[in-house]
Amino acid sequence: EPEVTQTPSHQVTQMGQEVILRCVPISNHLYFYWYRQILGQKVEFLVSFYNNEISEKSEIFDDQFSVERPDGSNFTLKIRSTKLEDSAMYFCASTRGGAFNQPQHFGDGTRLSIL
Amino acid sequence: ELKVEQNPLFLSMQEGKNYTIYCNYSTTSDRLYWYRQDPGKSLESLFVLLSNGAVKQEGRLMASLDTKARLSTLHITAAVHDLSATYFCAVGKSGGGADGLTFGKGTHLIIQP
């Protein structure tokens, strides 16, 4: 079964540094998402992306965040100047869209640790 | 603002027992999802519920949706240890198409042999 793949699985970064998290959505999916989950807490929506542009973003997704689909397969989340509170598990998800009976399929996540 | 509340947040039960997890949401929605998460793992889709009165079953799990009450339930029948996990409900805004989902805090379920 096709999967959403994310790299790296774990990223350790110094505070203030830039970090890029990478995702390869399922190939025939059209809608892409980033969520984050701080340890032990609920999953929080960051941003959705469709047709090469952001379609929705949450309050968390401020100016230090950006997303890009640089080619036909990758979908990236960039955090420009990381803060301690950015430490979390970041999940990428995708869905084919159209019919609402399609769930969002999640990758295994990238654990981001800011020191 | 869409809010999603789950209860209980923590549940310890014995194998063979039945129990129900509840998910309430605050505004009209046209889609509700249940996900399972094992420790340190990703979220696995369990059920998609789209209409009032929808009921879906898979093995020992059954999910239902009451859009008028803005309530979904996840019922566990004759629990087995393998069902130990955290269960999240997630809700999409009405008319939101493929927009982002709002998750509940999750129910951490432990099933003891």
PDB file of C-alpha atoms in Angstrom:
ATOM      1  CA  GLU A   1       0.000   0.000   0.000  1.00  0.00           C
ATOM      2  CA  PRO A   2       1.345   3.462  -0.895  1.00  0.00           C
ATOM      3  CA  GLU A   3       2.726   5.441   2.036  1.00  0.00           C
ATOM      4  CA  VAL A   4       3.644   8.982   2.940  1.00  0.00           C
ATOM      5  CA  THR A   5       7.376   9.038   3.651  1.00  0.00           C
ATOM      6  CA  GLN A   6       9.177  11.600   5.770  1.00  0.00           C
ATOM      7  CA  THR A   7      12.858  12.363   6.258  1.00  0.00           C
ATOM      8  CA  PRO A   8      14.720  12.622   8.487  1.00  0.00           C
ATOM      9  CA  SER A   9      13.108  10.581  11.231  1.00  0.00           C
ATOM     10  CA  HIS A  10      14.910  12.632  13.877  1.00  0.00           C
ATOM     11  CA  GLN A  11      16.484  16.083  13.550  1.00  0.00           C
ATOM     12  CA  VAL A  12      18.491  17.797  16.267  1.00  0.00           C
ATOM     13  CA  THR A  13      19.148  21.503  15.693  1.00  0.00           C
ATOM     14  CA  GLN A  14      20.546  24.421  17.637  1.00  0.00           C
ATOM     15  CA  MET A  15      18.111  27.191  18.505  1.00  0.00           C
ATOM     16  CA  GLY A  16      18.113  29.898  15.854  1.00  0.00           C
ATOM     17  CA  GLN A  17      19.110  27.572  13.052  1.00  0.00           C
ATOM     18  CA  GLU A  18      17.036  26.847   9.986  1.00  0.00           C
ATOM     19  CA  VAL A  19      15.609  23.387   9.484  1.00  0.00           C
ATOM     20  CA  ILE A  20      13.899  21.739   6.514  1.00  0.00           C
ATOM     21  CA  LEU A  21      11.651  18.738   6.957  1.00  0.00           C
ATOM     22  CA  ARG A  22      10.925  16.655   3.904  1.00  0.00           C
ATOM     23  CA  CYS A  23       7.940  14.614   2.833  1.00  0.00           C
ATOM     24  CA  VAL A  24       6.996  12.544  -0.176  1.00  0.00           C
ATOM     25  CA  PRO A  25       3.176  12.348  -0.322  1.00  0.00           C
ATOM     26  CA  ILE A  26       1.329   9.458  -1.916  1.00  0.00           C
ATOM     27  CA  SER A  27       1.774   9.836  -5.661  1.00  0.00           C
ATOM     28  CA  ASN A  28      -1.802  10.411  -6.834  1.00  0.00           C
ATOM     29  CA  HIS A  29      -2.738  12.641  -3.911  1.00  0.00           C
ATOM     30  CA  LEU A  30      -3.439  16.311  -4.503  1.00  0.00           C
ATOM     31  CA  TYR A  31      -3.758  17.825  -1.024  1.00  0.00           C
ATOM     32  CA  PHE A  32      -0.846  17.999   1.371  1.00  0.00           C
ATOM     33  CA  TYR A  33      -0.649  18.948   5.022  1.00  0.00           C
ATOM     34  CA  TRP A  34       1.716  19.529   7.899  1.00  0.00           C
ATOM     35  CA  TYR A  35       0.709  18.896  11.490  1.00  0.00           C
ATOM     36  CA  ARG A  36       2.718  18.925  14.668  1.00  0.00           C
ATOM     37  CA  GLN A  37       2.386  17.065  17.954  1.00  0.00           C
ATOM     38  CA  ILE A  38       4.196  18.289  21.027  1.00  0.00           C
ATOM     39  CA  LEU A  39       5.136  15.339  23.231  1.00  0.00           C
ATOM     40  CA  GLY A  40       2.095  13.908  24.964  1.00  0.00           C
ATOM     41  CA  GLN A  41      -0.293  16.453  23.482  1.00  0.00           C
ATOM     42  CA  LYS A  42      -2.824  16.554  20.682  1.00  0.00           C
ATOM     43  CA  VAL A  43      -2.101  16.815  16.992  1.00  0.00           C
ATOM     44  CA  GLU A  44      -2.246  20.421  15.740  1.00  0.00           C
ATOM     45  CA  PHE A  45      -2.855  21.533  12.162  1.00  0.00           C
ATOM     46  CA  LEU A  46      -0.226  23.822  10.649  1.00  0.00           C
ATOM     47  CA  VAL A  47      -0.902  24.242   6.943  1.00  0.00           C
ATOM     48  CA  SER A  48      -2.593  22.725   3.914  1.00  0.00           C
ATOM     49  CA  PHE A  49      -1.336  22.971   0.349  1.00  0.00           C
ATOM     50  CA  TYR A  50      -3.117  22.442  -2.957  1.00  0.00           C
ATOM     51  CA  ASN A  51      -2.358  23.331  -6.546  1.00  0.00           C
ATOM     52  CA  ASN A  52       1.039  24.768  -5.597  1.00  0.00           C
ATOM     53  CA  GLU A  53      -0.242  27.196  -3.026  1.00  0.00           C
ATOM     54  CA  ILE A  54      -1.248  27.348   0.610  1.00  0.00           C
ATOM     55  CA  SER A  55      -4.997  26.790   0.941  1.00  0.00           C
ATOM     56  CA  GLU A  56      -5.258  27.176   4.715  1.00  0.00           C
ATOM     57  CA  LYS A  57      -2.942  27.872   7.626  1.00  0.00           C
ATOM     58  CA  SER A  58      -3.354  27.962  11.381  1.00  0.00           C
ATOM     59  CA  GLU A  59      -2.260  30.598  13.868  1.00  0.00           C
ATOM     60  CA  ILE A  60       0.782  28.463  14.625  1.00  0.00           C
ATOM     61  CA  PHE A  61       2.016  28.826  11.036  1.00  0.00           C
ATOM     62  CA  ASP A  62       3.599  32.258  11.405  1.00  0.00           C
ATOM     63  CA  ASP A  63       6.255  33.992   9.321  1.00  0.00           C
ATOM     64  CA  GLN A  64       9.022  31.669  10.459  1.00  0.00           C
ATOM     65  CA  PHE A  65       7.335  28.760   8.671  1.00  0.00           C
ATOM     66  CA  SER A  66       7.129  28.160   4.948  1.00  0.00           C
ATOM     67  CA  VAL A  67       6.178  25.264   2.699  1.00  0.00           C
ATOM     68  CA  GLU A  68       7.250  24.369  -0.783  1.00  0.00           C
ATOM     69  CA  ARG A  69       6.714  21.712  -3.391  1.00  0.00           C
ATOM     70  CA  PRO A  70      10.020  22.027  -5.228  1.00  0.00           C
ATOM     71  CA  ASP A  71       9.339  19.217  -7.673  1.00  0.00           C
ATOM     72  CA  GLY A  72       6.642  16.712  -8.542  1.00  0.00           C
ATOM     73  CA  SER A  73       7.183  14.520  -5.525  1.00  0.00           C
ATOM     74  CA  ASN A  74       8.608  16.382  -2.524  1.00  0.00           C
ATOM     75  CA  PHE A  75       6.769  18.621  -0.066  1.00  0.00           C
ATOM     76  CA  THR A  76       8.881  20.518   2.454  1.00  0.00           C
ATOM     77  CA  LEU A  77       8.360  22.461   5.661  1.00  0.00           C
ATOM     78  CA  LYS A  78      10.999  25.058   6.512  1.00  0.00           C
ATOM     79  CA  ILE A  79      11.399  26.678   9.895  1.00  0.00           C
ATOM     80  CA  ARG A  80      13.661  29.701   9.468  1.00  0.00           C
ATOM     81  CA  SER A  81      14.876  30.431  12.977  1.00  0.00           C
ATOM     82  CA  THR A  82      14.012  27.624  15.319  1.00  0.00           C
ATOM     83  CA  LYS A  83      12.893  28.170  18.909  1.00  0.00           C
ATOM     84  CA  LEU A  84      12.876  25.768  21.828  1.00  0.00           C
ATOM     85  CA  GLU A  85       9.092  25.542  21.608  1.00  0.00           C
ATOM     86  CA  ASP A  86       9.343  24.220  18.055  1.00  0.00           C
ATOM     87  CA  SER A  87      10.459  20.888  19.502  1.00  0.00           C
ATOM     88  CA  ALA A  88       7.762  18.438  18.477  1.00  0.00           C
ATOM     89  CA  MET A  89       6.896  15.575  16.159  1.00  0.00           C
ATOM     90  CA  TYR A  90       6.008  16.934  12.730  1.00  0.00           C
ATOM     91  CA  PHE A  91       3.681  14.873  10.585  1.00  0.00           C
ATOM     92  CA  CYS A  92       3.091  15.218   6.895  1.00  0.00           C
ATOM     93  CA  ALA A  93      -0.223  13.995   5.500  1.00  0.00           C
ATOM     94  CA  SER A  94      -1.845  13.754   2.108  1.00  0.00           C
ATOM     95  CA  THR A  95      -5.209  12.955   0.607  1.00  0.00           C
ATOM     96  CA  ARG A  96      -6.561  12.548  -2.879  1.00  0.00           C
ATOM     97  CA  GLY A  97      -9.308  15.077  -2.159  1.00  0.00           C
ATOM     98  CA  GLY A  98     -12.577  15.411  -4.008  1.00  0.00           C
ATOM     99  CA  ALA A  99     -14.677  12.841  -2.208  1.00  0.00           C
ATOM    100  CA  PHE A 100     -14.802  13.468   1.527  1.00  0.00           C
ATOM    101  CA  ASN A 101     -14.609   9.776   2.297  1.00  0.00           C
ATOM    102  CA  GLN A 102     -10.879   9.880   1.808  1.00  0.00           C
ATOM    103  CA  PRO A 103      -8.962  10.088   5.081  1.00  0.00           C
ATOM    104  CA  GLN A 104      -5.741  12.011   5.354  1.00  0.00           C
ATOM    105  CA  HIS A 105      -2.846   9.549   5.286  1.00  0.00           C
ATOM    106  CA  PHE A 106      -0.033  10.367   7.693  1.00  0.00           C
ATOM    107  CA  GLY A 107       3.677   9.720   7.462  1.00  0.00           C
ATOM    108  CA  ASP A 108       5.755   8.350  10.323  1.00  0.00           C
ATOM    109  CA  GLY A 109       6.808  11.850  11.360  1.00  0.00           C
ATOM    110  CA  THR A 110      10.025  13.737  11.999  1.00  0.00           C
ATOM    111  CA  ARG A 111      10.977  14.265  15.608  1.00  0.00           C
ATOM    112  CA  LEU A 112      12.501  17.750  15.836  1.00  0.00           C
ATOM    113  CA  SER A 113      14.590  18.515  18.902  1.00  0.00           C
ATOM    114  CA  ILE A 114      15.773  22.103  19.402  1.00  0.00           C
ATOM    115  CA  LEU A 115      18.696  22.555  21.776  1.00  0.00           C
TER     116      LEU A 115
ATOM    117  CA  GLU B   1     -13.617  28.309  16.221  1.00  0.00           C
ATOM    118  CA  LEU B   2     -14.017  24.558  15.985  1.00  0.00           C
ATOM    119  CA  LYS B   3     -13.262  22.749  19.237  1.00  0.00           C
ATOM    120  CA  VAL B   4     -13.112  18.994  19.718  1.00  0.00           C
ATOM    121  CA  GLU B   5     -13.369  17.351  23.096  1.00  0.00           C
ATOM    122  CA  GLN B   6     -12.771  13.701  23.865  1.00  0.00           C
ATOM    123  CA  ASN B   7     -13.514  11.800  26.992  1.00  0.00           C
ATOM    124  CA  PRO B   8     -12.208  10.037  28.794  1.00  0.00           C
ATOM    125  CA  LEU B   9      -8.616  11.120  28.195  1.00  0.00           C
ATOM    126  CA  PHE B  10      -7.281   8.058  29.938  1.00  0.00           C
ATOM    127  CA  LEU B  11      -8.893   4.644  30.198  1.00  0.00           C
ATOM    128  CA  SER B  12      -7.596   1.465  31.741  1.00  0.00           C
ATOM    129  CA  MET B  13      -9.727  -1.589  31.226  1.00  0.00           C
ATOM    130  CA  GLN B  14      -9.545  -5.338  31.352  1.00  0.00           C
ATOM    131  CA  GLU B  15      -9.641  -7.663  28.414  1.00  0.00           C
ATOM    132  CA  GLY B  16     -13.100  -8.834  27.514  1.00  0.00           C
ATOM    133  CA  LYS B  17     -14.869  -5.673  28.690  1.00  0.00           C
ATOM    134  CA  ASN B  18     -16.812  -3.186  26.594  1.00  0.00           C
ATOM    135  CA  TYR B  19     -16.328   0.547  26.653  1.00  0.00           C
ATOM    136  CA  THR B  20     -17.121   3.715  24.731  1.00  0.00           C
ATOM    137  CA  ILE B  21     -15.015   6.766  23.914  1.00  0.00           C
ATOM    138  CA  TYR B  22     -16.881  10.005  23.253  1.00  0.00           C
ATOM    139  CA  CYS B  23     -16.026  12.852  20.903  1.00  0.00           C
ATOM    140  CA  ASN B  24     -17.941  16.151  21.011  1.00  0.00           C
ATOM    141  CA  TYR B  25     -17.364  19.015  18.616  1.00  0.00           C
ATOM    142  CA  SER B  26     -18.509  22.598  18.820  1.00  0.00           C
ATOM    143  CA  THR B  27     -19.634  23.645  15.321  1.00  0.00           C
ATOM    144  CA  THR B  28     -21.286  22.081  12.309  1.00  0.00           C
ATOM    145  CA  SER B  29     -19.105  19.571  10.514  1.00  0.00           C
ATOM    146  CA  ASP B  30     -19.551  17.333   7.515  1.00  0.00           C
ATOM    147  CA  ARG B  31     -16.765  14.878   8.264  1.00  0.00           C
ATOM    148  CA  LEU B  32     -15.327  13.137  11.270  1.00  0.00           C
ATOM    149  CA  TYR B  33     -12.402  10.764  11.436  1.00  0.00           C
ATOM    150  CA  TRP B  34     -11.063   8.338  14.013  1.00  0.00           C
ATOM    151  CA  TYR B  35      -7.333   7.619  14.132  1.00  0.00           C
ATOM    152  CA  ARG B  36      -5.222   5.244  16.180  1.00  0.00           C
ATOM    153  CA  GLN B  37      -1.699   6.090  17.332  1.00  0.00           C
ATOM    154  CA  ASP B  38       0.713   3.606  18.906  1.00  0.00           C
ATOM    155  CA  PRO B  39       3.526   5.063  21.072  1.00  0.00           C
ATOM    156  CA  GLY B  40       6.109   6.853  18.937  1.00  0.00           C
ATOM    157  CA  LYS B  41       4.276   5.960  15.761  1.00  0.00           C
ATOM    158  CA  SER B  42       2.180   7.657  13.131  1.00  0.00           C
ATOM    159  CA  LEU B  43      -1.593   8.015  12.947  1.00  0.00           C
ATOM    160  CA  GLU B  44      -3.507   5.178  11.366  1.00  0.00           C
ATOM    161  CA  SER B  45      -6.916   5.925   9.881  1.00  0.00           C
ATOM    162  CA  LEU B  46      -9.692   3.815  11.393  1.00  0.00           C
ATOM    163  CA  PHE B  47     -13.006   5.305  10.293  1.00  0.00           C
ATOM    164  CA  VAL B  48     -14.445   8.093   8.161  1.00  0.00           C
ATOM    165  CA  LEU B  49     -17.944   9.256   9.151  1.00  0.00           C
ATOM    166  CA  LEU B  50     -19.743  11.665   6.862  1.00  0.00           C
ATOM    167  CA  SER B  51     -23.463  11.648   7.569  1.00  0.00           C
ATOM    168  CA  ASN B  52     -25.872  11.705  10.467  1.00  0.00           C
ATOM    169  CA  GLY B  53     -26.476   8.209  11.755  1.00  0.00           C
ATOM    170  CA  ALA B  54     -23.411   6.785  10.042  1.00  0.00           C
ATOM    171  CA  VAL B  55     -22.115   3.635  11.680  1.00  0.00           C
ATOM    172  CA  LYS B  56     -18.919   1.863  10.718  1.00  0.00           C
ATOM    173  CA  GLN B  57     -17.482  -1.316  12.185  1.00  0.00           C
ATOM    174  CA  GLU B  58     -14.109  -2.987  11.920  1.00  0.00           C
ATOM    175  CA  GLY B  59     -13.441  -5.967  14.125  1.00  0.00           C
ATOM    176  CA  ARG B  60     -14.010  -5.039  17.768  1.00  0.00           C
ATOM    177  CA  LEU B  61     -14.334  -1.323  17.020  1.00  0.00           C
ATOM    178  CA  MET B  62     -17.511   0.451  16.004  1.00  0.00           C
ATOM    179  CA  ALA B  63     -17.855   4.175  15.347  1.00  0.00           C
ATOM    180  CA  SER B  64     -21.019   6.218  15.032  1.00  0.00           C
ATOM    181  CA  LEU B  65     -21.932   9.813  14.291  1.00  0.00           C
ATOM    182  CA  ASP B  66     -24.810  11.993  15.463  1.00  0.00           C
ATOM    183  CA  THR B  67     -24.445  15.330  13.677  1.00  0.00           C
ATOM    184  CA  LYS B  68     -27.401  16.886  15.478  1.00  0.00           C
ATOM    185  CA  ALA B  69     -25.823  16.237  18.849  1.00  0.00           C
ATOM    186  CA  ARG B  70     -22.341  16.907  17.389  1.00  0.00           C
ATOM    187  CA  LEU B  71     -21.227  13.656  18.936  1.00  0.00           C
ATOM    188  CA  SER B  72     -19.304  10.647  17.743  1.00  0.00           C
ATOM    189  CA  THR B  73     -18.638   7.486  19.704  1.00  0.00           C
ATOM    190  CA  LEU B  74     -16.023   4.781  19.357  1.00  0.00           C
ATOM    191  CA  HIS B  75     -17.224   1.574  20.973  1.00  0.00           C
ATOM    192  CA  ILE B  76     -14.869  -1.226  21.900  1.00  0.00           C
ATOM    193  CA  THR B  77     -16.367  -4.686  22.241  1.00  0.00           C
ATOM    194  CA  ALA B  78     -14.657  -7.453  24.210  1.00  0.00           C
ATOM    195  CA  ALA B  79     -11.390  -5.562  24.361  1.00  0.00           C
ATOM    196  CA  VAL B  80      -8.097  -7.325  23.672  1.00  0.00           C
ATOM    197  CA  HIS B  81      -4.589  -6.185  24.616  1.00  0.00           C
ATOM    198  CA  ASP B  82      -3.695  -5.368  20.990  1.00  0.00           C
ATOM    199  CA  LEU B  83      -6.183  -2.501  21.036  1.00  0.00           C
ATOM    200  CA  SER B  84      -4.063  -0.620  23.571  1.00  0.00           C
ATOM    201  CA  ALA B  85      -3.203   2.703  21.895  1.00  0.00           C
ATOM    202  CA  THR B  86      -4.186   6.353  21.829  1.00  0.00           C
ATOM    203  CA  TYR B  87      -7.349   7.068  19.856  1.00  0.00           C
ATOM    204  CA  PHE B  88      -7.988  10.475  18.326  1.00  0.00           C
ATOM    205  CA  CYS B  89     -11.086  11.874  16.761  1.00  0.00           C
ATOM    206  CA  ALA B  90     -10.577  14.618  14.190  1.00  0.00           C
ATOM    207  CA  VAL B  91     -13.159  16.933  12.685  1.00  0.00           C
ATOM    208  CA  GLY B  92     -13.216  18.971   9.509  1.00  0.00           C
ATOM    209  CA  LYS B  93     -15.068  22.257   9.174  1.00  0.00           C
ATOM    210  CA  SER B  94     -18.383  22.120   7.332  1.00  0.00           C
ATOM    211  CA  GLY B  95     -17.851  22.983   3.698  1.00  0.00           C
ATOM    212  CA  GLY B  96     -14.126  22.984   4.308  1.00  0.00           C
ATOM    213  CA  GLY B  97     -13.381  20.555   1.545  1.00  0.00           C
ATOM    214  CA  ALA B  98      -9.959  19.126   2.147  1.00  0.00           C
ATOM    215  CA  ASP B  99      -8.951  21.667   4.801  1.00  0.00           C
ATOM    216  CA  GLY B 100      -6.959  20.813   7.884  1.00  0.00           C
ATOM    217  CA  LEU B 101      -8.493  18.774  10.673  1.00  0.00           C
ATOM    218  CA  THR B 102      -9.033  19.728  14.299  1.00  0.00           C
ATOM    219  CA  PHE B 103      -8.050  16.915  16.632  1.00  0.00           C
ATOM    220  CA  GLY B 104      -9.234  16.049  20.094  1.00  0.00           C
ATOM    221  CA  LYS B 105      -6.682  15.513  22.846  1.00  0.00           C
ATOM    222  CA  GLY B 106      -6.842  11.764  22.396  1.00  0.00           C
ATOM    223  CA  THR B 107      -7.909   8.888  24.621  1.00  0.00           C
ATOM    224  CA  HIS B 108      -4.998   6.861  25.989  1.00  0.00           C
ATOM    225  CA  LEU B 109      -6.375   3.342  26.237  1.00  0.00           C
ATOM    226  CA  ILE B 110      -4.645   0.591  28.186  1.00  0.00           C
ATOM    227  CA  ILE B 111      -6.122  -2.885  28.071  1.00  0.00           C
ATOM    228  CA  GLN B 112      -4.785  -5.200  30.701  1.00  0.00           C
ATOM    229  CA  PRO B 113      -4.752  -8.970  30.305  1.00  0.00           C
TER     230      PRO B 113
END
